[in-house]
Short mmCIF file of C-alpha atoms and ligand atoms in Angstrom, two decimals:
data_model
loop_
_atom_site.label_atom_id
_atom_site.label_comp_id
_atom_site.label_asym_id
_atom_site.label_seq_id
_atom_site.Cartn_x
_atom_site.Cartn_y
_atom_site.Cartn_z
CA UNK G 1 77.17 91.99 104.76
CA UNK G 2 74.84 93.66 103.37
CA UNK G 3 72.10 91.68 100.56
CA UNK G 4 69.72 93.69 99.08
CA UNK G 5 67.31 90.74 97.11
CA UNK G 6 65.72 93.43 94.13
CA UNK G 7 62.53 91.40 94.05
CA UNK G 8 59.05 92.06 95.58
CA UNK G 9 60.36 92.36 99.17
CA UNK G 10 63.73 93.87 100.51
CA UNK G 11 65.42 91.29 102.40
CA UNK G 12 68.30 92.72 104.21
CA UNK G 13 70.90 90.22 105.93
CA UNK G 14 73.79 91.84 108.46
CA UNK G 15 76.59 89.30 108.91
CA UNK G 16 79.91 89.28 108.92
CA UNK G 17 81.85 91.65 111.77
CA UNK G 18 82.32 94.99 110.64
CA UNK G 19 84.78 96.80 112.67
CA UNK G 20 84.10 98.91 115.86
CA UNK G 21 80.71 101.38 115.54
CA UNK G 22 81.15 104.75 115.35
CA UNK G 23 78.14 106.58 116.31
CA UNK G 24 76.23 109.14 115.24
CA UNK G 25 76.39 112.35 116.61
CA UNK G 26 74.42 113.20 119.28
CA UNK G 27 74.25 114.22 122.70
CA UNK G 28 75.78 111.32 123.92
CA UNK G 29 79.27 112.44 122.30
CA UNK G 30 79.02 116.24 122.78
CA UNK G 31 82.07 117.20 124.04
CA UNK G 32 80.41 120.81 125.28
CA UNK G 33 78.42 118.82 128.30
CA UNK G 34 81.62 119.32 130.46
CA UNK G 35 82.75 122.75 129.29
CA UNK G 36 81.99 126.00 131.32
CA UNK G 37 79.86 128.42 129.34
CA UNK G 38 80.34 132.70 128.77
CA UNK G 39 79.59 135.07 126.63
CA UNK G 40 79.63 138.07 125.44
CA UNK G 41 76.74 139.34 126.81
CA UNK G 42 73.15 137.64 127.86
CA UNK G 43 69.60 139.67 128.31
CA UNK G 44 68.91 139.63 132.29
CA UNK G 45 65.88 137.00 131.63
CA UNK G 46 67.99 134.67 129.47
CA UNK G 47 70.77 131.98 130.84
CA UNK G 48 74.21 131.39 128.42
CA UNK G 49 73.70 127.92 130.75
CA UNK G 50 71.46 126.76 127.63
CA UNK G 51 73.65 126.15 125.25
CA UNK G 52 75.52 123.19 126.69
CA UNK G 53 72.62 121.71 128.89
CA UNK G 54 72.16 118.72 126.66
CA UNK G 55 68.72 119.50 125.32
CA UNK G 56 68.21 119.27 121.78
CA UNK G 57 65.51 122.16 120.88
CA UNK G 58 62.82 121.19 118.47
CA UNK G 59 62.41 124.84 117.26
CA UNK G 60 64.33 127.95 117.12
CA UNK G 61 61.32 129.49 118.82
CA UNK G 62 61.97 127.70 122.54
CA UNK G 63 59.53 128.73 124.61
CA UNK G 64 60.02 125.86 127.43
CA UNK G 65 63.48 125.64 127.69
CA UNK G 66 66.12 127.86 128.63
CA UNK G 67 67.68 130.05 125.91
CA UNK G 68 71.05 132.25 125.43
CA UNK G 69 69.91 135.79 123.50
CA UNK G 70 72.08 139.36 123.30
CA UNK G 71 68.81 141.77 123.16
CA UNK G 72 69.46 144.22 123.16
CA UNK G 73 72.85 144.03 121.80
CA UNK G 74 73.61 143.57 118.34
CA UNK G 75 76.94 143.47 116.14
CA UNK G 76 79.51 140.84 117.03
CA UNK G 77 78.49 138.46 119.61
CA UNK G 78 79.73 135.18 120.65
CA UNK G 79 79.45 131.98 123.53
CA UNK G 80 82.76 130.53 124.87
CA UNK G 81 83.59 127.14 126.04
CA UNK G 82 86.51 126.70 128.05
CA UNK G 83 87.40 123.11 129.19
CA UNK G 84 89.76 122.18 132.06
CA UNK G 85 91.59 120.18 129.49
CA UNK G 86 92.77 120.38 125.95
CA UNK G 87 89.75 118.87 123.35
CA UNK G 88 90.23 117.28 120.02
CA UNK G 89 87.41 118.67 118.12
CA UNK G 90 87.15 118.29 114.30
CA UNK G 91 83.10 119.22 114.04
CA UNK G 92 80.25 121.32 115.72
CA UNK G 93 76.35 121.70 115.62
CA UNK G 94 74.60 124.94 116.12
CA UNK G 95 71.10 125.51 117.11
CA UNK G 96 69.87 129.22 116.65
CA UNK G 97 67.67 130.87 119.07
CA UNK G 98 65.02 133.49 117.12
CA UNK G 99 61.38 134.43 118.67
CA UNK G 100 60.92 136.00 115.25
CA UNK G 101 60.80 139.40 117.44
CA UNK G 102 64.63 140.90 118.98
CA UNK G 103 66.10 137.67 118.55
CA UNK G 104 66.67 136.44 114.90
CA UNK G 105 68.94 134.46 112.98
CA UNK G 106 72.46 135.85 112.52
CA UNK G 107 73.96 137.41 109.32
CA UNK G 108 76.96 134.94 109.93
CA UNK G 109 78.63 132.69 112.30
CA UNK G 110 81.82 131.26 112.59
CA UNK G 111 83.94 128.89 114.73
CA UNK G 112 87.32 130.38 116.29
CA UNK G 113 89.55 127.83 119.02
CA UNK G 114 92.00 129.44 121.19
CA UNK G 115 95.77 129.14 120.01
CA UNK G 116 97.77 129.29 123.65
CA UNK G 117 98.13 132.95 122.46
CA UNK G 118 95.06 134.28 120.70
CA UNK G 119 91.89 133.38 118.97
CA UNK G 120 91.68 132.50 115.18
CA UNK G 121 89.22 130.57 112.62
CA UNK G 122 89.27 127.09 112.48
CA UNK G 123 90.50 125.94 109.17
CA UNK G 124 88.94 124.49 105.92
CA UNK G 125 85.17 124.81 107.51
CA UNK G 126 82.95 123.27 104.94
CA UNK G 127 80.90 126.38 105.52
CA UNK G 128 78.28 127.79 108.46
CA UNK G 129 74.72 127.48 107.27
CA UNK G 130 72.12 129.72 108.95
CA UNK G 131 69.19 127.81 108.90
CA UNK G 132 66.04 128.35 111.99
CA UNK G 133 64.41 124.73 113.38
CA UNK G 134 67.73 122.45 113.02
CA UNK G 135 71.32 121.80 113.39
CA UNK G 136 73.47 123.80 111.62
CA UNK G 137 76.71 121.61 111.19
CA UNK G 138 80.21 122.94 110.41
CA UNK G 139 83.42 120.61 110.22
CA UNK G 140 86.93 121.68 109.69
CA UNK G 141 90.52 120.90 110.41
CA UNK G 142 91.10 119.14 113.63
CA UNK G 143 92.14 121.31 116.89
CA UNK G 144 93.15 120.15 120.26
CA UNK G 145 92.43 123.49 121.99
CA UNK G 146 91.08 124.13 125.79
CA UNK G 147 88.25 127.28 124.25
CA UNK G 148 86.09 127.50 121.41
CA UNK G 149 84.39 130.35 120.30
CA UNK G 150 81.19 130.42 118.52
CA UNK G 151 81.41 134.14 117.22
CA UNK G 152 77.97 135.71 115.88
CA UNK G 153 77.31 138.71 113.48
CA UNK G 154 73.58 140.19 113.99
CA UNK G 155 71.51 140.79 111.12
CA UNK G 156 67.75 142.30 111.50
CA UNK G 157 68.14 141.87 115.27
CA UNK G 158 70.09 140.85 118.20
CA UNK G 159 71.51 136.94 118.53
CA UNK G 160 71.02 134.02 120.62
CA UNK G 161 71.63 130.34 120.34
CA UNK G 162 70.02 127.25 121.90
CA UNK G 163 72.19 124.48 121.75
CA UNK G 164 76.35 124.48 120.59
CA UNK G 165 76.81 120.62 120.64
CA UNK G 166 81.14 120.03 119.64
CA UNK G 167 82.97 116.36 118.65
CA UNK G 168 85.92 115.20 118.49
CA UNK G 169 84.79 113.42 115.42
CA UNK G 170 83.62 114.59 112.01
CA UNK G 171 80.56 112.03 111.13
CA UNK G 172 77.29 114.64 111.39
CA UNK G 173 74.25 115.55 109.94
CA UNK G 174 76.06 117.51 106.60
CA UNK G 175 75.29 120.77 105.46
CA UNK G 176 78.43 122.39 104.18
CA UNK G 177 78.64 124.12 101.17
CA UNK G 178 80.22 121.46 99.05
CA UNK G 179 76.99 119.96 99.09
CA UNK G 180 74.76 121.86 96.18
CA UNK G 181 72.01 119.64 94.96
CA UNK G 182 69.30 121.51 93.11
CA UNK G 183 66.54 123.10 95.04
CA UNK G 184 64.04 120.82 94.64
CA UNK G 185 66.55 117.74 95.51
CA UNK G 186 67.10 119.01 99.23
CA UNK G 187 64.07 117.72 101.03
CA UNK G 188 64.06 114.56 99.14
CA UNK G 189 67.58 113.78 99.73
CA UNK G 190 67.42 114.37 103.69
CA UNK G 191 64.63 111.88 103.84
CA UNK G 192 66.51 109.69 102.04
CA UNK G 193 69.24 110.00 104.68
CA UNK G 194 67.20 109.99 107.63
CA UNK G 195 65.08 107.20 106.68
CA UNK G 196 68.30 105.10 106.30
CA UNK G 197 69.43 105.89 109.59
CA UNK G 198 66.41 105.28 110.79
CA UNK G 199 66.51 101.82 109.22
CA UNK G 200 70.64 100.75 109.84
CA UNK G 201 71.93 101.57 113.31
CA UNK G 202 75.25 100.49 112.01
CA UNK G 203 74.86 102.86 109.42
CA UNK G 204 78.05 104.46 110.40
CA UNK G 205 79.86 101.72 112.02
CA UNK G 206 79.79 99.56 108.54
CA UNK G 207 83.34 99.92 106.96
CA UNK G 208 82.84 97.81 103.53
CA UNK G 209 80.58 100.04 101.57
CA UNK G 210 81.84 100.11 98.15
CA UNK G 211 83.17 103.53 99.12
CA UNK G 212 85.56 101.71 101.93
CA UNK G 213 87.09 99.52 99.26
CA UNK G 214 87.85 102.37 96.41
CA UNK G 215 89.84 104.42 99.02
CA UNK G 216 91.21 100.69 100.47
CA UNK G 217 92.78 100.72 96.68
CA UNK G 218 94.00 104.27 96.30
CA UNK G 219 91.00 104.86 93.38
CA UNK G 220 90.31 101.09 91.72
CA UNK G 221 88.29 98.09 92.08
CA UNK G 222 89.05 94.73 91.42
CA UNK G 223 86.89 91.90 90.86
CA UNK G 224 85.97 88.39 90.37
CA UNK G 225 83.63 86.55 88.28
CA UNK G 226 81.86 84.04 89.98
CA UNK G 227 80.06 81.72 86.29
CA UNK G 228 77.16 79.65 87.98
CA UNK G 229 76.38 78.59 84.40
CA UNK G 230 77.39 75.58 82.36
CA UNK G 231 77.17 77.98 79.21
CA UNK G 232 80.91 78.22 77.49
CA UNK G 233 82.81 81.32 77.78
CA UNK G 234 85.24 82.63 74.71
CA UNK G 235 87.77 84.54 75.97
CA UNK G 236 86.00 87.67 73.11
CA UNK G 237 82.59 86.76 75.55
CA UNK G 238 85.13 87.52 78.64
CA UNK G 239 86.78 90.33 77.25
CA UNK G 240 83.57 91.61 76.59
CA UNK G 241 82.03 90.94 80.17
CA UNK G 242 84.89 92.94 81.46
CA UNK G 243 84.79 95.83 79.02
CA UNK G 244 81.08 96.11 79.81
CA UNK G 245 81.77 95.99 83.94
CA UNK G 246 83.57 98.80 83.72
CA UNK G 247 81.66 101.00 81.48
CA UNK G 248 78.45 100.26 84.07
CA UNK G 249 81.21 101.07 87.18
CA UNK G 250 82.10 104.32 85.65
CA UNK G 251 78.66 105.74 85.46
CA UNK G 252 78.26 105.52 88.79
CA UNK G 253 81.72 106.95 88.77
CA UNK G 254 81.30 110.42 86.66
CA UNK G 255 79.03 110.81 89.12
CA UNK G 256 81.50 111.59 91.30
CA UNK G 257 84.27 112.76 89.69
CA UNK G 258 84.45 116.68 90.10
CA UNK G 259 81.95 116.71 93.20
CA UNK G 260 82.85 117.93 96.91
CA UNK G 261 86.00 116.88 97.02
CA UNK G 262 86.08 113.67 96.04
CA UNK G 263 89.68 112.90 94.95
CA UNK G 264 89.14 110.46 91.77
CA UNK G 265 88.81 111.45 88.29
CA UNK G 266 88.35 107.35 87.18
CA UNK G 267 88.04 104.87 89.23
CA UNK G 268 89.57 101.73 87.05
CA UNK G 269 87.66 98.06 87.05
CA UNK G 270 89.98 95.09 86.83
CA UNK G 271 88.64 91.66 86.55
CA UNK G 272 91.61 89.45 88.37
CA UNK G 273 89.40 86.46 88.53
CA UNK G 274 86.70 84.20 87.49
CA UNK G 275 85.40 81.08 89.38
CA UNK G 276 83.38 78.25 87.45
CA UNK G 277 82.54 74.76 88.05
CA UNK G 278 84.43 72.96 85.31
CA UNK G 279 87.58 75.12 84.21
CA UNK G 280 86.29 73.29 80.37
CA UNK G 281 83.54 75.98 80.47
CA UNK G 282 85.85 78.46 80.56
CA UNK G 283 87.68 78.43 77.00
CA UNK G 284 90.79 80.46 77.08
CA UNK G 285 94.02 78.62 78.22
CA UNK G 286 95.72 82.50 78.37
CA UNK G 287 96.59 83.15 82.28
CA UNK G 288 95.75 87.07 82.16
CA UNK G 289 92.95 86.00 85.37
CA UNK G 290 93.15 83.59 88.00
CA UNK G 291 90.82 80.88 87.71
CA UNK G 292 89.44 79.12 90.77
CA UNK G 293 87.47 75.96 90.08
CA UNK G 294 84.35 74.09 91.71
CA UNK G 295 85.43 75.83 94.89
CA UNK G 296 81.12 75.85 95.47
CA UNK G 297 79.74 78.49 98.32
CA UNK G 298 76.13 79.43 98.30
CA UNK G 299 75.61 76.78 95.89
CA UNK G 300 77.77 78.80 93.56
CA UNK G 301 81.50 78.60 92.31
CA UNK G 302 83.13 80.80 94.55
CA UNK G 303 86.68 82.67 94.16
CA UNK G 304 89.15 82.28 97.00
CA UNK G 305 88.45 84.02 100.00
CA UNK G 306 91.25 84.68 101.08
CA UNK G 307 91.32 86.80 98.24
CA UNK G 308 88.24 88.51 98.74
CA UNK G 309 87.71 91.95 100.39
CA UNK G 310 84.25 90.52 102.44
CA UNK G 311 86.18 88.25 104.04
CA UNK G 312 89.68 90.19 104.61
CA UNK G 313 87.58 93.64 105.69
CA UNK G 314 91.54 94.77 107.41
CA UNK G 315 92.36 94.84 103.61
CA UNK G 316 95.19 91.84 103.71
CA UNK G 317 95.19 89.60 102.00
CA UNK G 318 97.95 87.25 103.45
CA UNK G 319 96.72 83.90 102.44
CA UNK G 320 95.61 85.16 98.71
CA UNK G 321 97.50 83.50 95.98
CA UNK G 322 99.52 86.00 94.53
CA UNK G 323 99.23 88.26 96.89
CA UNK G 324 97.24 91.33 97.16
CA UNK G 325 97.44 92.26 93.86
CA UNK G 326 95.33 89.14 93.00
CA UNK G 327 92.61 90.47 95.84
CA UNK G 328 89.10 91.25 94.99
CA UNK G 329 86.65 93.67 96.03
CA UNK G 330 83.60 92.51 94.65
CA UNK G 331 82.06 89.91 93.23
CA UNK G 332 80.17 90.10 89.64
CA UNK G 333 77.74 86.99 90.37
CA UNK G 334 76.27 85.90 87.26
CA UNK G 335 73.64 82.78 87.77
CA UNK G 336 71.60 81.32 84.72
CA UNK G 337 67.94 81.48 84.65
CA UNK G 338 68.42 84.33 87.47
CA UNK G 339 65.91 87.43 87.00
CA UNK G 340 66.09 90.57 88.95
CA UNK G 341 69.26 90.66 91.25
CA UNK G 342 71.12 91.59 94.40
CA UNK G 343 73.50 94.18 95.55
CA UNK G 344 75.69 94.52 98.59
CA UNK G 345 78.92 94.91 99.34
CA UNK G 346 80.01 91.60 98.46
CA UNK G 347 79.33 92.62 94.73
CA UNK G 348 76.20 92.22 92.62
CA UNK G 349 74.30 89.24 91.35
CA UNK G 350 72.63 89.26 88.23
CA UNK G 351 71.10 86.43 85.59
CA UNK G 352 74.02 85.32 83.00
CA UNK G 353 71.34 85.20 80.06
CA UNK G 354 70.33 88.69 80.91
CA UNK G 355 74.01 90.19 81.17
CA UNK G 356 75.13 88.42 77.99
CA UNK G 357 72.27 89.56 76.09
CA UNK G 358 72.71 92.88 77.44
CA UNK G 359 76.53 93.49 77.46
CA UNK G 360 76.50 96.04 74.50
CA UNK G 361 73.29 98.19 76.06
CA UNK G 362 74.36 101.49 77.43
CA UNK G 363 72.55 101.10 80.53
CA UNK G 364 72.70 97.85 82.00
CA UNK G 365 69.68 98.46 84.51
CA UNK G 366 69.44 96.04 86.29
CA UNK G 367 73.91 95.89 87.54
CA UNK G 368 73.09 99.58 87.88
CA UNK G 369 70.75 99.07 90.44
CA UNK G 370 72.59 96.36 92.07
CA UNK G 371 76.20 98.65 91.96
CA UNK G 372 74.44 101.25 93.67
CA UNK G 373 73.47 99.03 96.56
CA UNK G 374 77.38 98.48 97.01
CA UNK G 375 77.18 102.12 97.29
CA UNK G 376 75.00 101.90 99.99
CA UNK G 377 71.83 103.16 98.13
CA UNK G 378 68.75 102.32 99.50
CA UNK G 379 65.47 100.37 98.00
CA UNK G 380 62.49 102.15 97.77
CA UNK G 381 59.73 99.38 97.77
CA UNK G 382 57.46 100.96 100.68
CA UNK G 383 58.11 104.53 100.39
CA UNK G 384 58.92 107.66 98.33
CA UNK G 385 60.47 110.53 99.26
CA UNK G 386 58.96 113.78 98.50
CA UNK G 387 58.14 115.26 95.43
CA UNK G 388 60.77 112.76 92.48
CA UNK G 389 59.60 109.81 91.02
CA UNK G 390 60.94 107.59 88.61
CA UNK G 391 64.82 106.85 89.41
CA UNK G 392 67.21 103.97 88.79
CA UNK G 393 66.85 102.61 92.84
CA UNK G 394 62.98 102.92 92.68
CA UNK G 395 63.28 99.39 90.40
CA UNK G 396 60.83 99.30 88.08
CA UNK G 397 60.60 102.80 87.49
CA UNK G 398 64.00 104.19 85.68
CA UNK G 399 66.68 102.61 83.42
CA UNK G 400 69.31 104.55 83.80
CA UNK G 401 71.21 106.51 86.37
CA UNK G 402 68.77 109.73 86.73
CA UNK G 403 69.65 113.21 88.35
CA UNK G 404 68.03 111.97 91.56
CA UNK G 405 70.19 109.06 91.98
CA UNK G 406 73.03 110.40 91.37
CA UNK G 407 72.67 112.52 93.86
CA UNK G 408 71.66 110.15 96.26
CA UNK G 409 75.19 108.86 95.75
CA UNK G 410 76.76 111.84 96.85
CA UNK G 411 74.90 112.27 99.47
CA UNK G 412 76.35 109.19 100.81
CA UNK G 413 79.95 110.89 99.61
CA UNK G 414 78.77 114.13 102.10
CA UNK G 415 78.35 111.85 105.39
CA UNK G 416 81.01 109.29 104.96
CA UNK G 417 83.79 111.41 103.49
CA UNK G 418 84.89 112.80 106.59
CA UNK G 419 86.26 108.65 107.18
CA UNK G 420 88.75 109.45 104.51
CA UNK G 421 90.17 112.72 105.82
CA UNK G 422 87.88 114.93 103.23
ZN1 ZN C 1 67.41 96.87 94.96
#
């Protein structure tokens, strides 16, 4: 679980038992540690050994370690692995060797696996980046091939490469071309990423981001109400609550919709529930949502949890009255004399005074904030990344969803999507 408290501090509380990590990539999981290494050619002075030794270069300009270059050679020019054994491999990282001399950066790369007959480009690559001083990540299609090629066209200069790190799973450090943010976006936006997983180690392991729970549902959310307020509630007041939900839900939603692949044009809200104290608060007597009464967690009315997606993270719902249909994702926590809020991806928590007086604003700030912590968005009381200001997670400073948060959410659409099969 995941509690992001939107005052002063940040507290942050893991509980609950996510399912099994997955890690990030790194050298730990490189599949080309136990491959044998050729190429097509290698300068006398250089050793094609390099590129699977393990060591992760800190510049294309490695003057300590050893290095794989072609110079003289130019044109087409490419590294093998060959493993004893068939590997499944579904992503790779490429680090380019360039003294800024007869080595440079290539014109163009690409992956190609061996077929049991002949070589041929991996499918669907989300594109092979050229970029000096990092990783350049490509995933595509899964293979379960014994050779890989990484196949190099010279530009200025004759080729080399550092490091060829290859996984069997698709979770890296992103940098295909579905990923376009403007210019200016790109450095802010990676140290948004790194600093949060810098910050989470399960980053990658946690499987109930709000993101986990849409694709759970085929493309909707459902939630519950939990009232922690004595203050009557017509069923126009409810039917306005839930109109207003989902207006604030799809915002964060057109975000998405059109962008790298992401499958959902909407992404429906339906309210299936409401908890309350004393079912007299509540005054409809239609049954169009469940209604669970002075069941009290957290000092709160609580819906069933057997219903509820925090506590059923498998997605079944086995014990839920009326079945799964009845499930919820999240919870929309409304407490009286509540300021600020909290986000997670239990749901968001807001004051009941505030949301009622605020359920016909276009941007509901303060939910916005809190939805996008269900997102997995980040606070941003002790630091700001480079060169934006003034955006919707940086509370305080933006009331409404701005170009820079948006984009924030995609980014977490560019690492995780690969879960999904995207
Ligand atoms: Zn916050």
């Amino acid at each position: 679980m995941r509690l992001r408290t939107c005052a002063a501090a940040t507290l942050l509380l893991l509980l609950g038992t996510p399912a099994a990590a997955v890690a990030a990539p790194g050298q730990s999981d490189n599949l080309s540690r136990t491959a044998t290494v050729t190429a097509s050619t290698t300068s006398s002075w250089e050793s094609v050994a390099a590129v699977n030794d393990g060591i992760d270069p800190s510049t294309s300009n490695d003057t300590v370690n050893r290095r794989w270059g072609t110079w003289p050679a130019t044109g087409e020019q490419w590294v093998l692995l060959t493993w004893p054994t068939a590997q499944t491999l579904r992503s790779a990282d490429v680090y380019f060797f360039d003294d800024n001399g007869g080595v440079r950066l290539p014109a163009s790369w690409r992956l190609q696996y061996w077929t049991g007959s002949a070589y041929t480009d991996v499918a669907a690559a989300n594109g092979y980046p050229v970029a000096a001083n990092r990783y350049n990540e490509v995933t595509f299609n899964q293979v379960s091939t014994s050779r890989l090629r990484v196949v190099l066209q010279s530009g200025t200069a004759s080729v080399g490469l550092l490091e060829v790190r290859t996984y069997a799973t698709a979770i890296g450090t992103g940098t295909g071309t579905g990923w376009n943010p403007p210019a200016g976006l790109v450095t802010p936006l990676n140290q948004v990423w790194a600093h949060q997983e810098q910050t989470y180690p399960n980053l990658y392991g946690f499987r109930n981001y709000g993101w986990d729970q849409v694709f759970a549902n085929g493309g909707s959310i459902n939630y519950c109400v939990r009232w922690d307020s004595s203050a009557p509630v017509s069923a126009a007041l409810r039917d306005r609550i839930h109109a207003s939900l989902a207006r604030q839900f799809k915002k964060w939603m057109d975000v998405m919709a059109g962008h790298n692949g992401w499958p959902y044009a909407t992404v429906p809200v339906k309210v299936v529930g409401w908890a309350v104290r004393d079912r007299a608060t509540l005054q409809w007597t239609d049954s169009s949502v469940d209604v669970y009464v002075n069941n009290i967690r957290e000092n709160a009315p609580q819906c069933s949890e057997p219903c509820g997606r925090f506590f059923n993270q498998a997605g079944t719902y086995p014990n839920c009255p009326g079945g799964a249909a009845h499930h919820y994702d999240m919870s929309l926590w409304l407490t009286a004399g509540m300021g600020g809020g909290a986000g997670g991806d239990w749901g968001q928590r807001i004051g009941s005074e505030y949301y009622v007086g605020a359920l016909d604003s276009d941007n509901i700030h303060i939910l916005l904030h809190e939805m996008g912590h269900s997102f997995g968005l980040d606070d941003f009381y002790d630091w700001t990344p480079s060169g934006v200001g003034g955006f919707l997670m940086q509370a305080g400073s933006a009331t409404r969803i701005t170009d820079f948060d948006a984009w924030m959410l995609r980014d977490w659409w560019r690492h995780l999507k690969n879960r999904y099969g995207y």
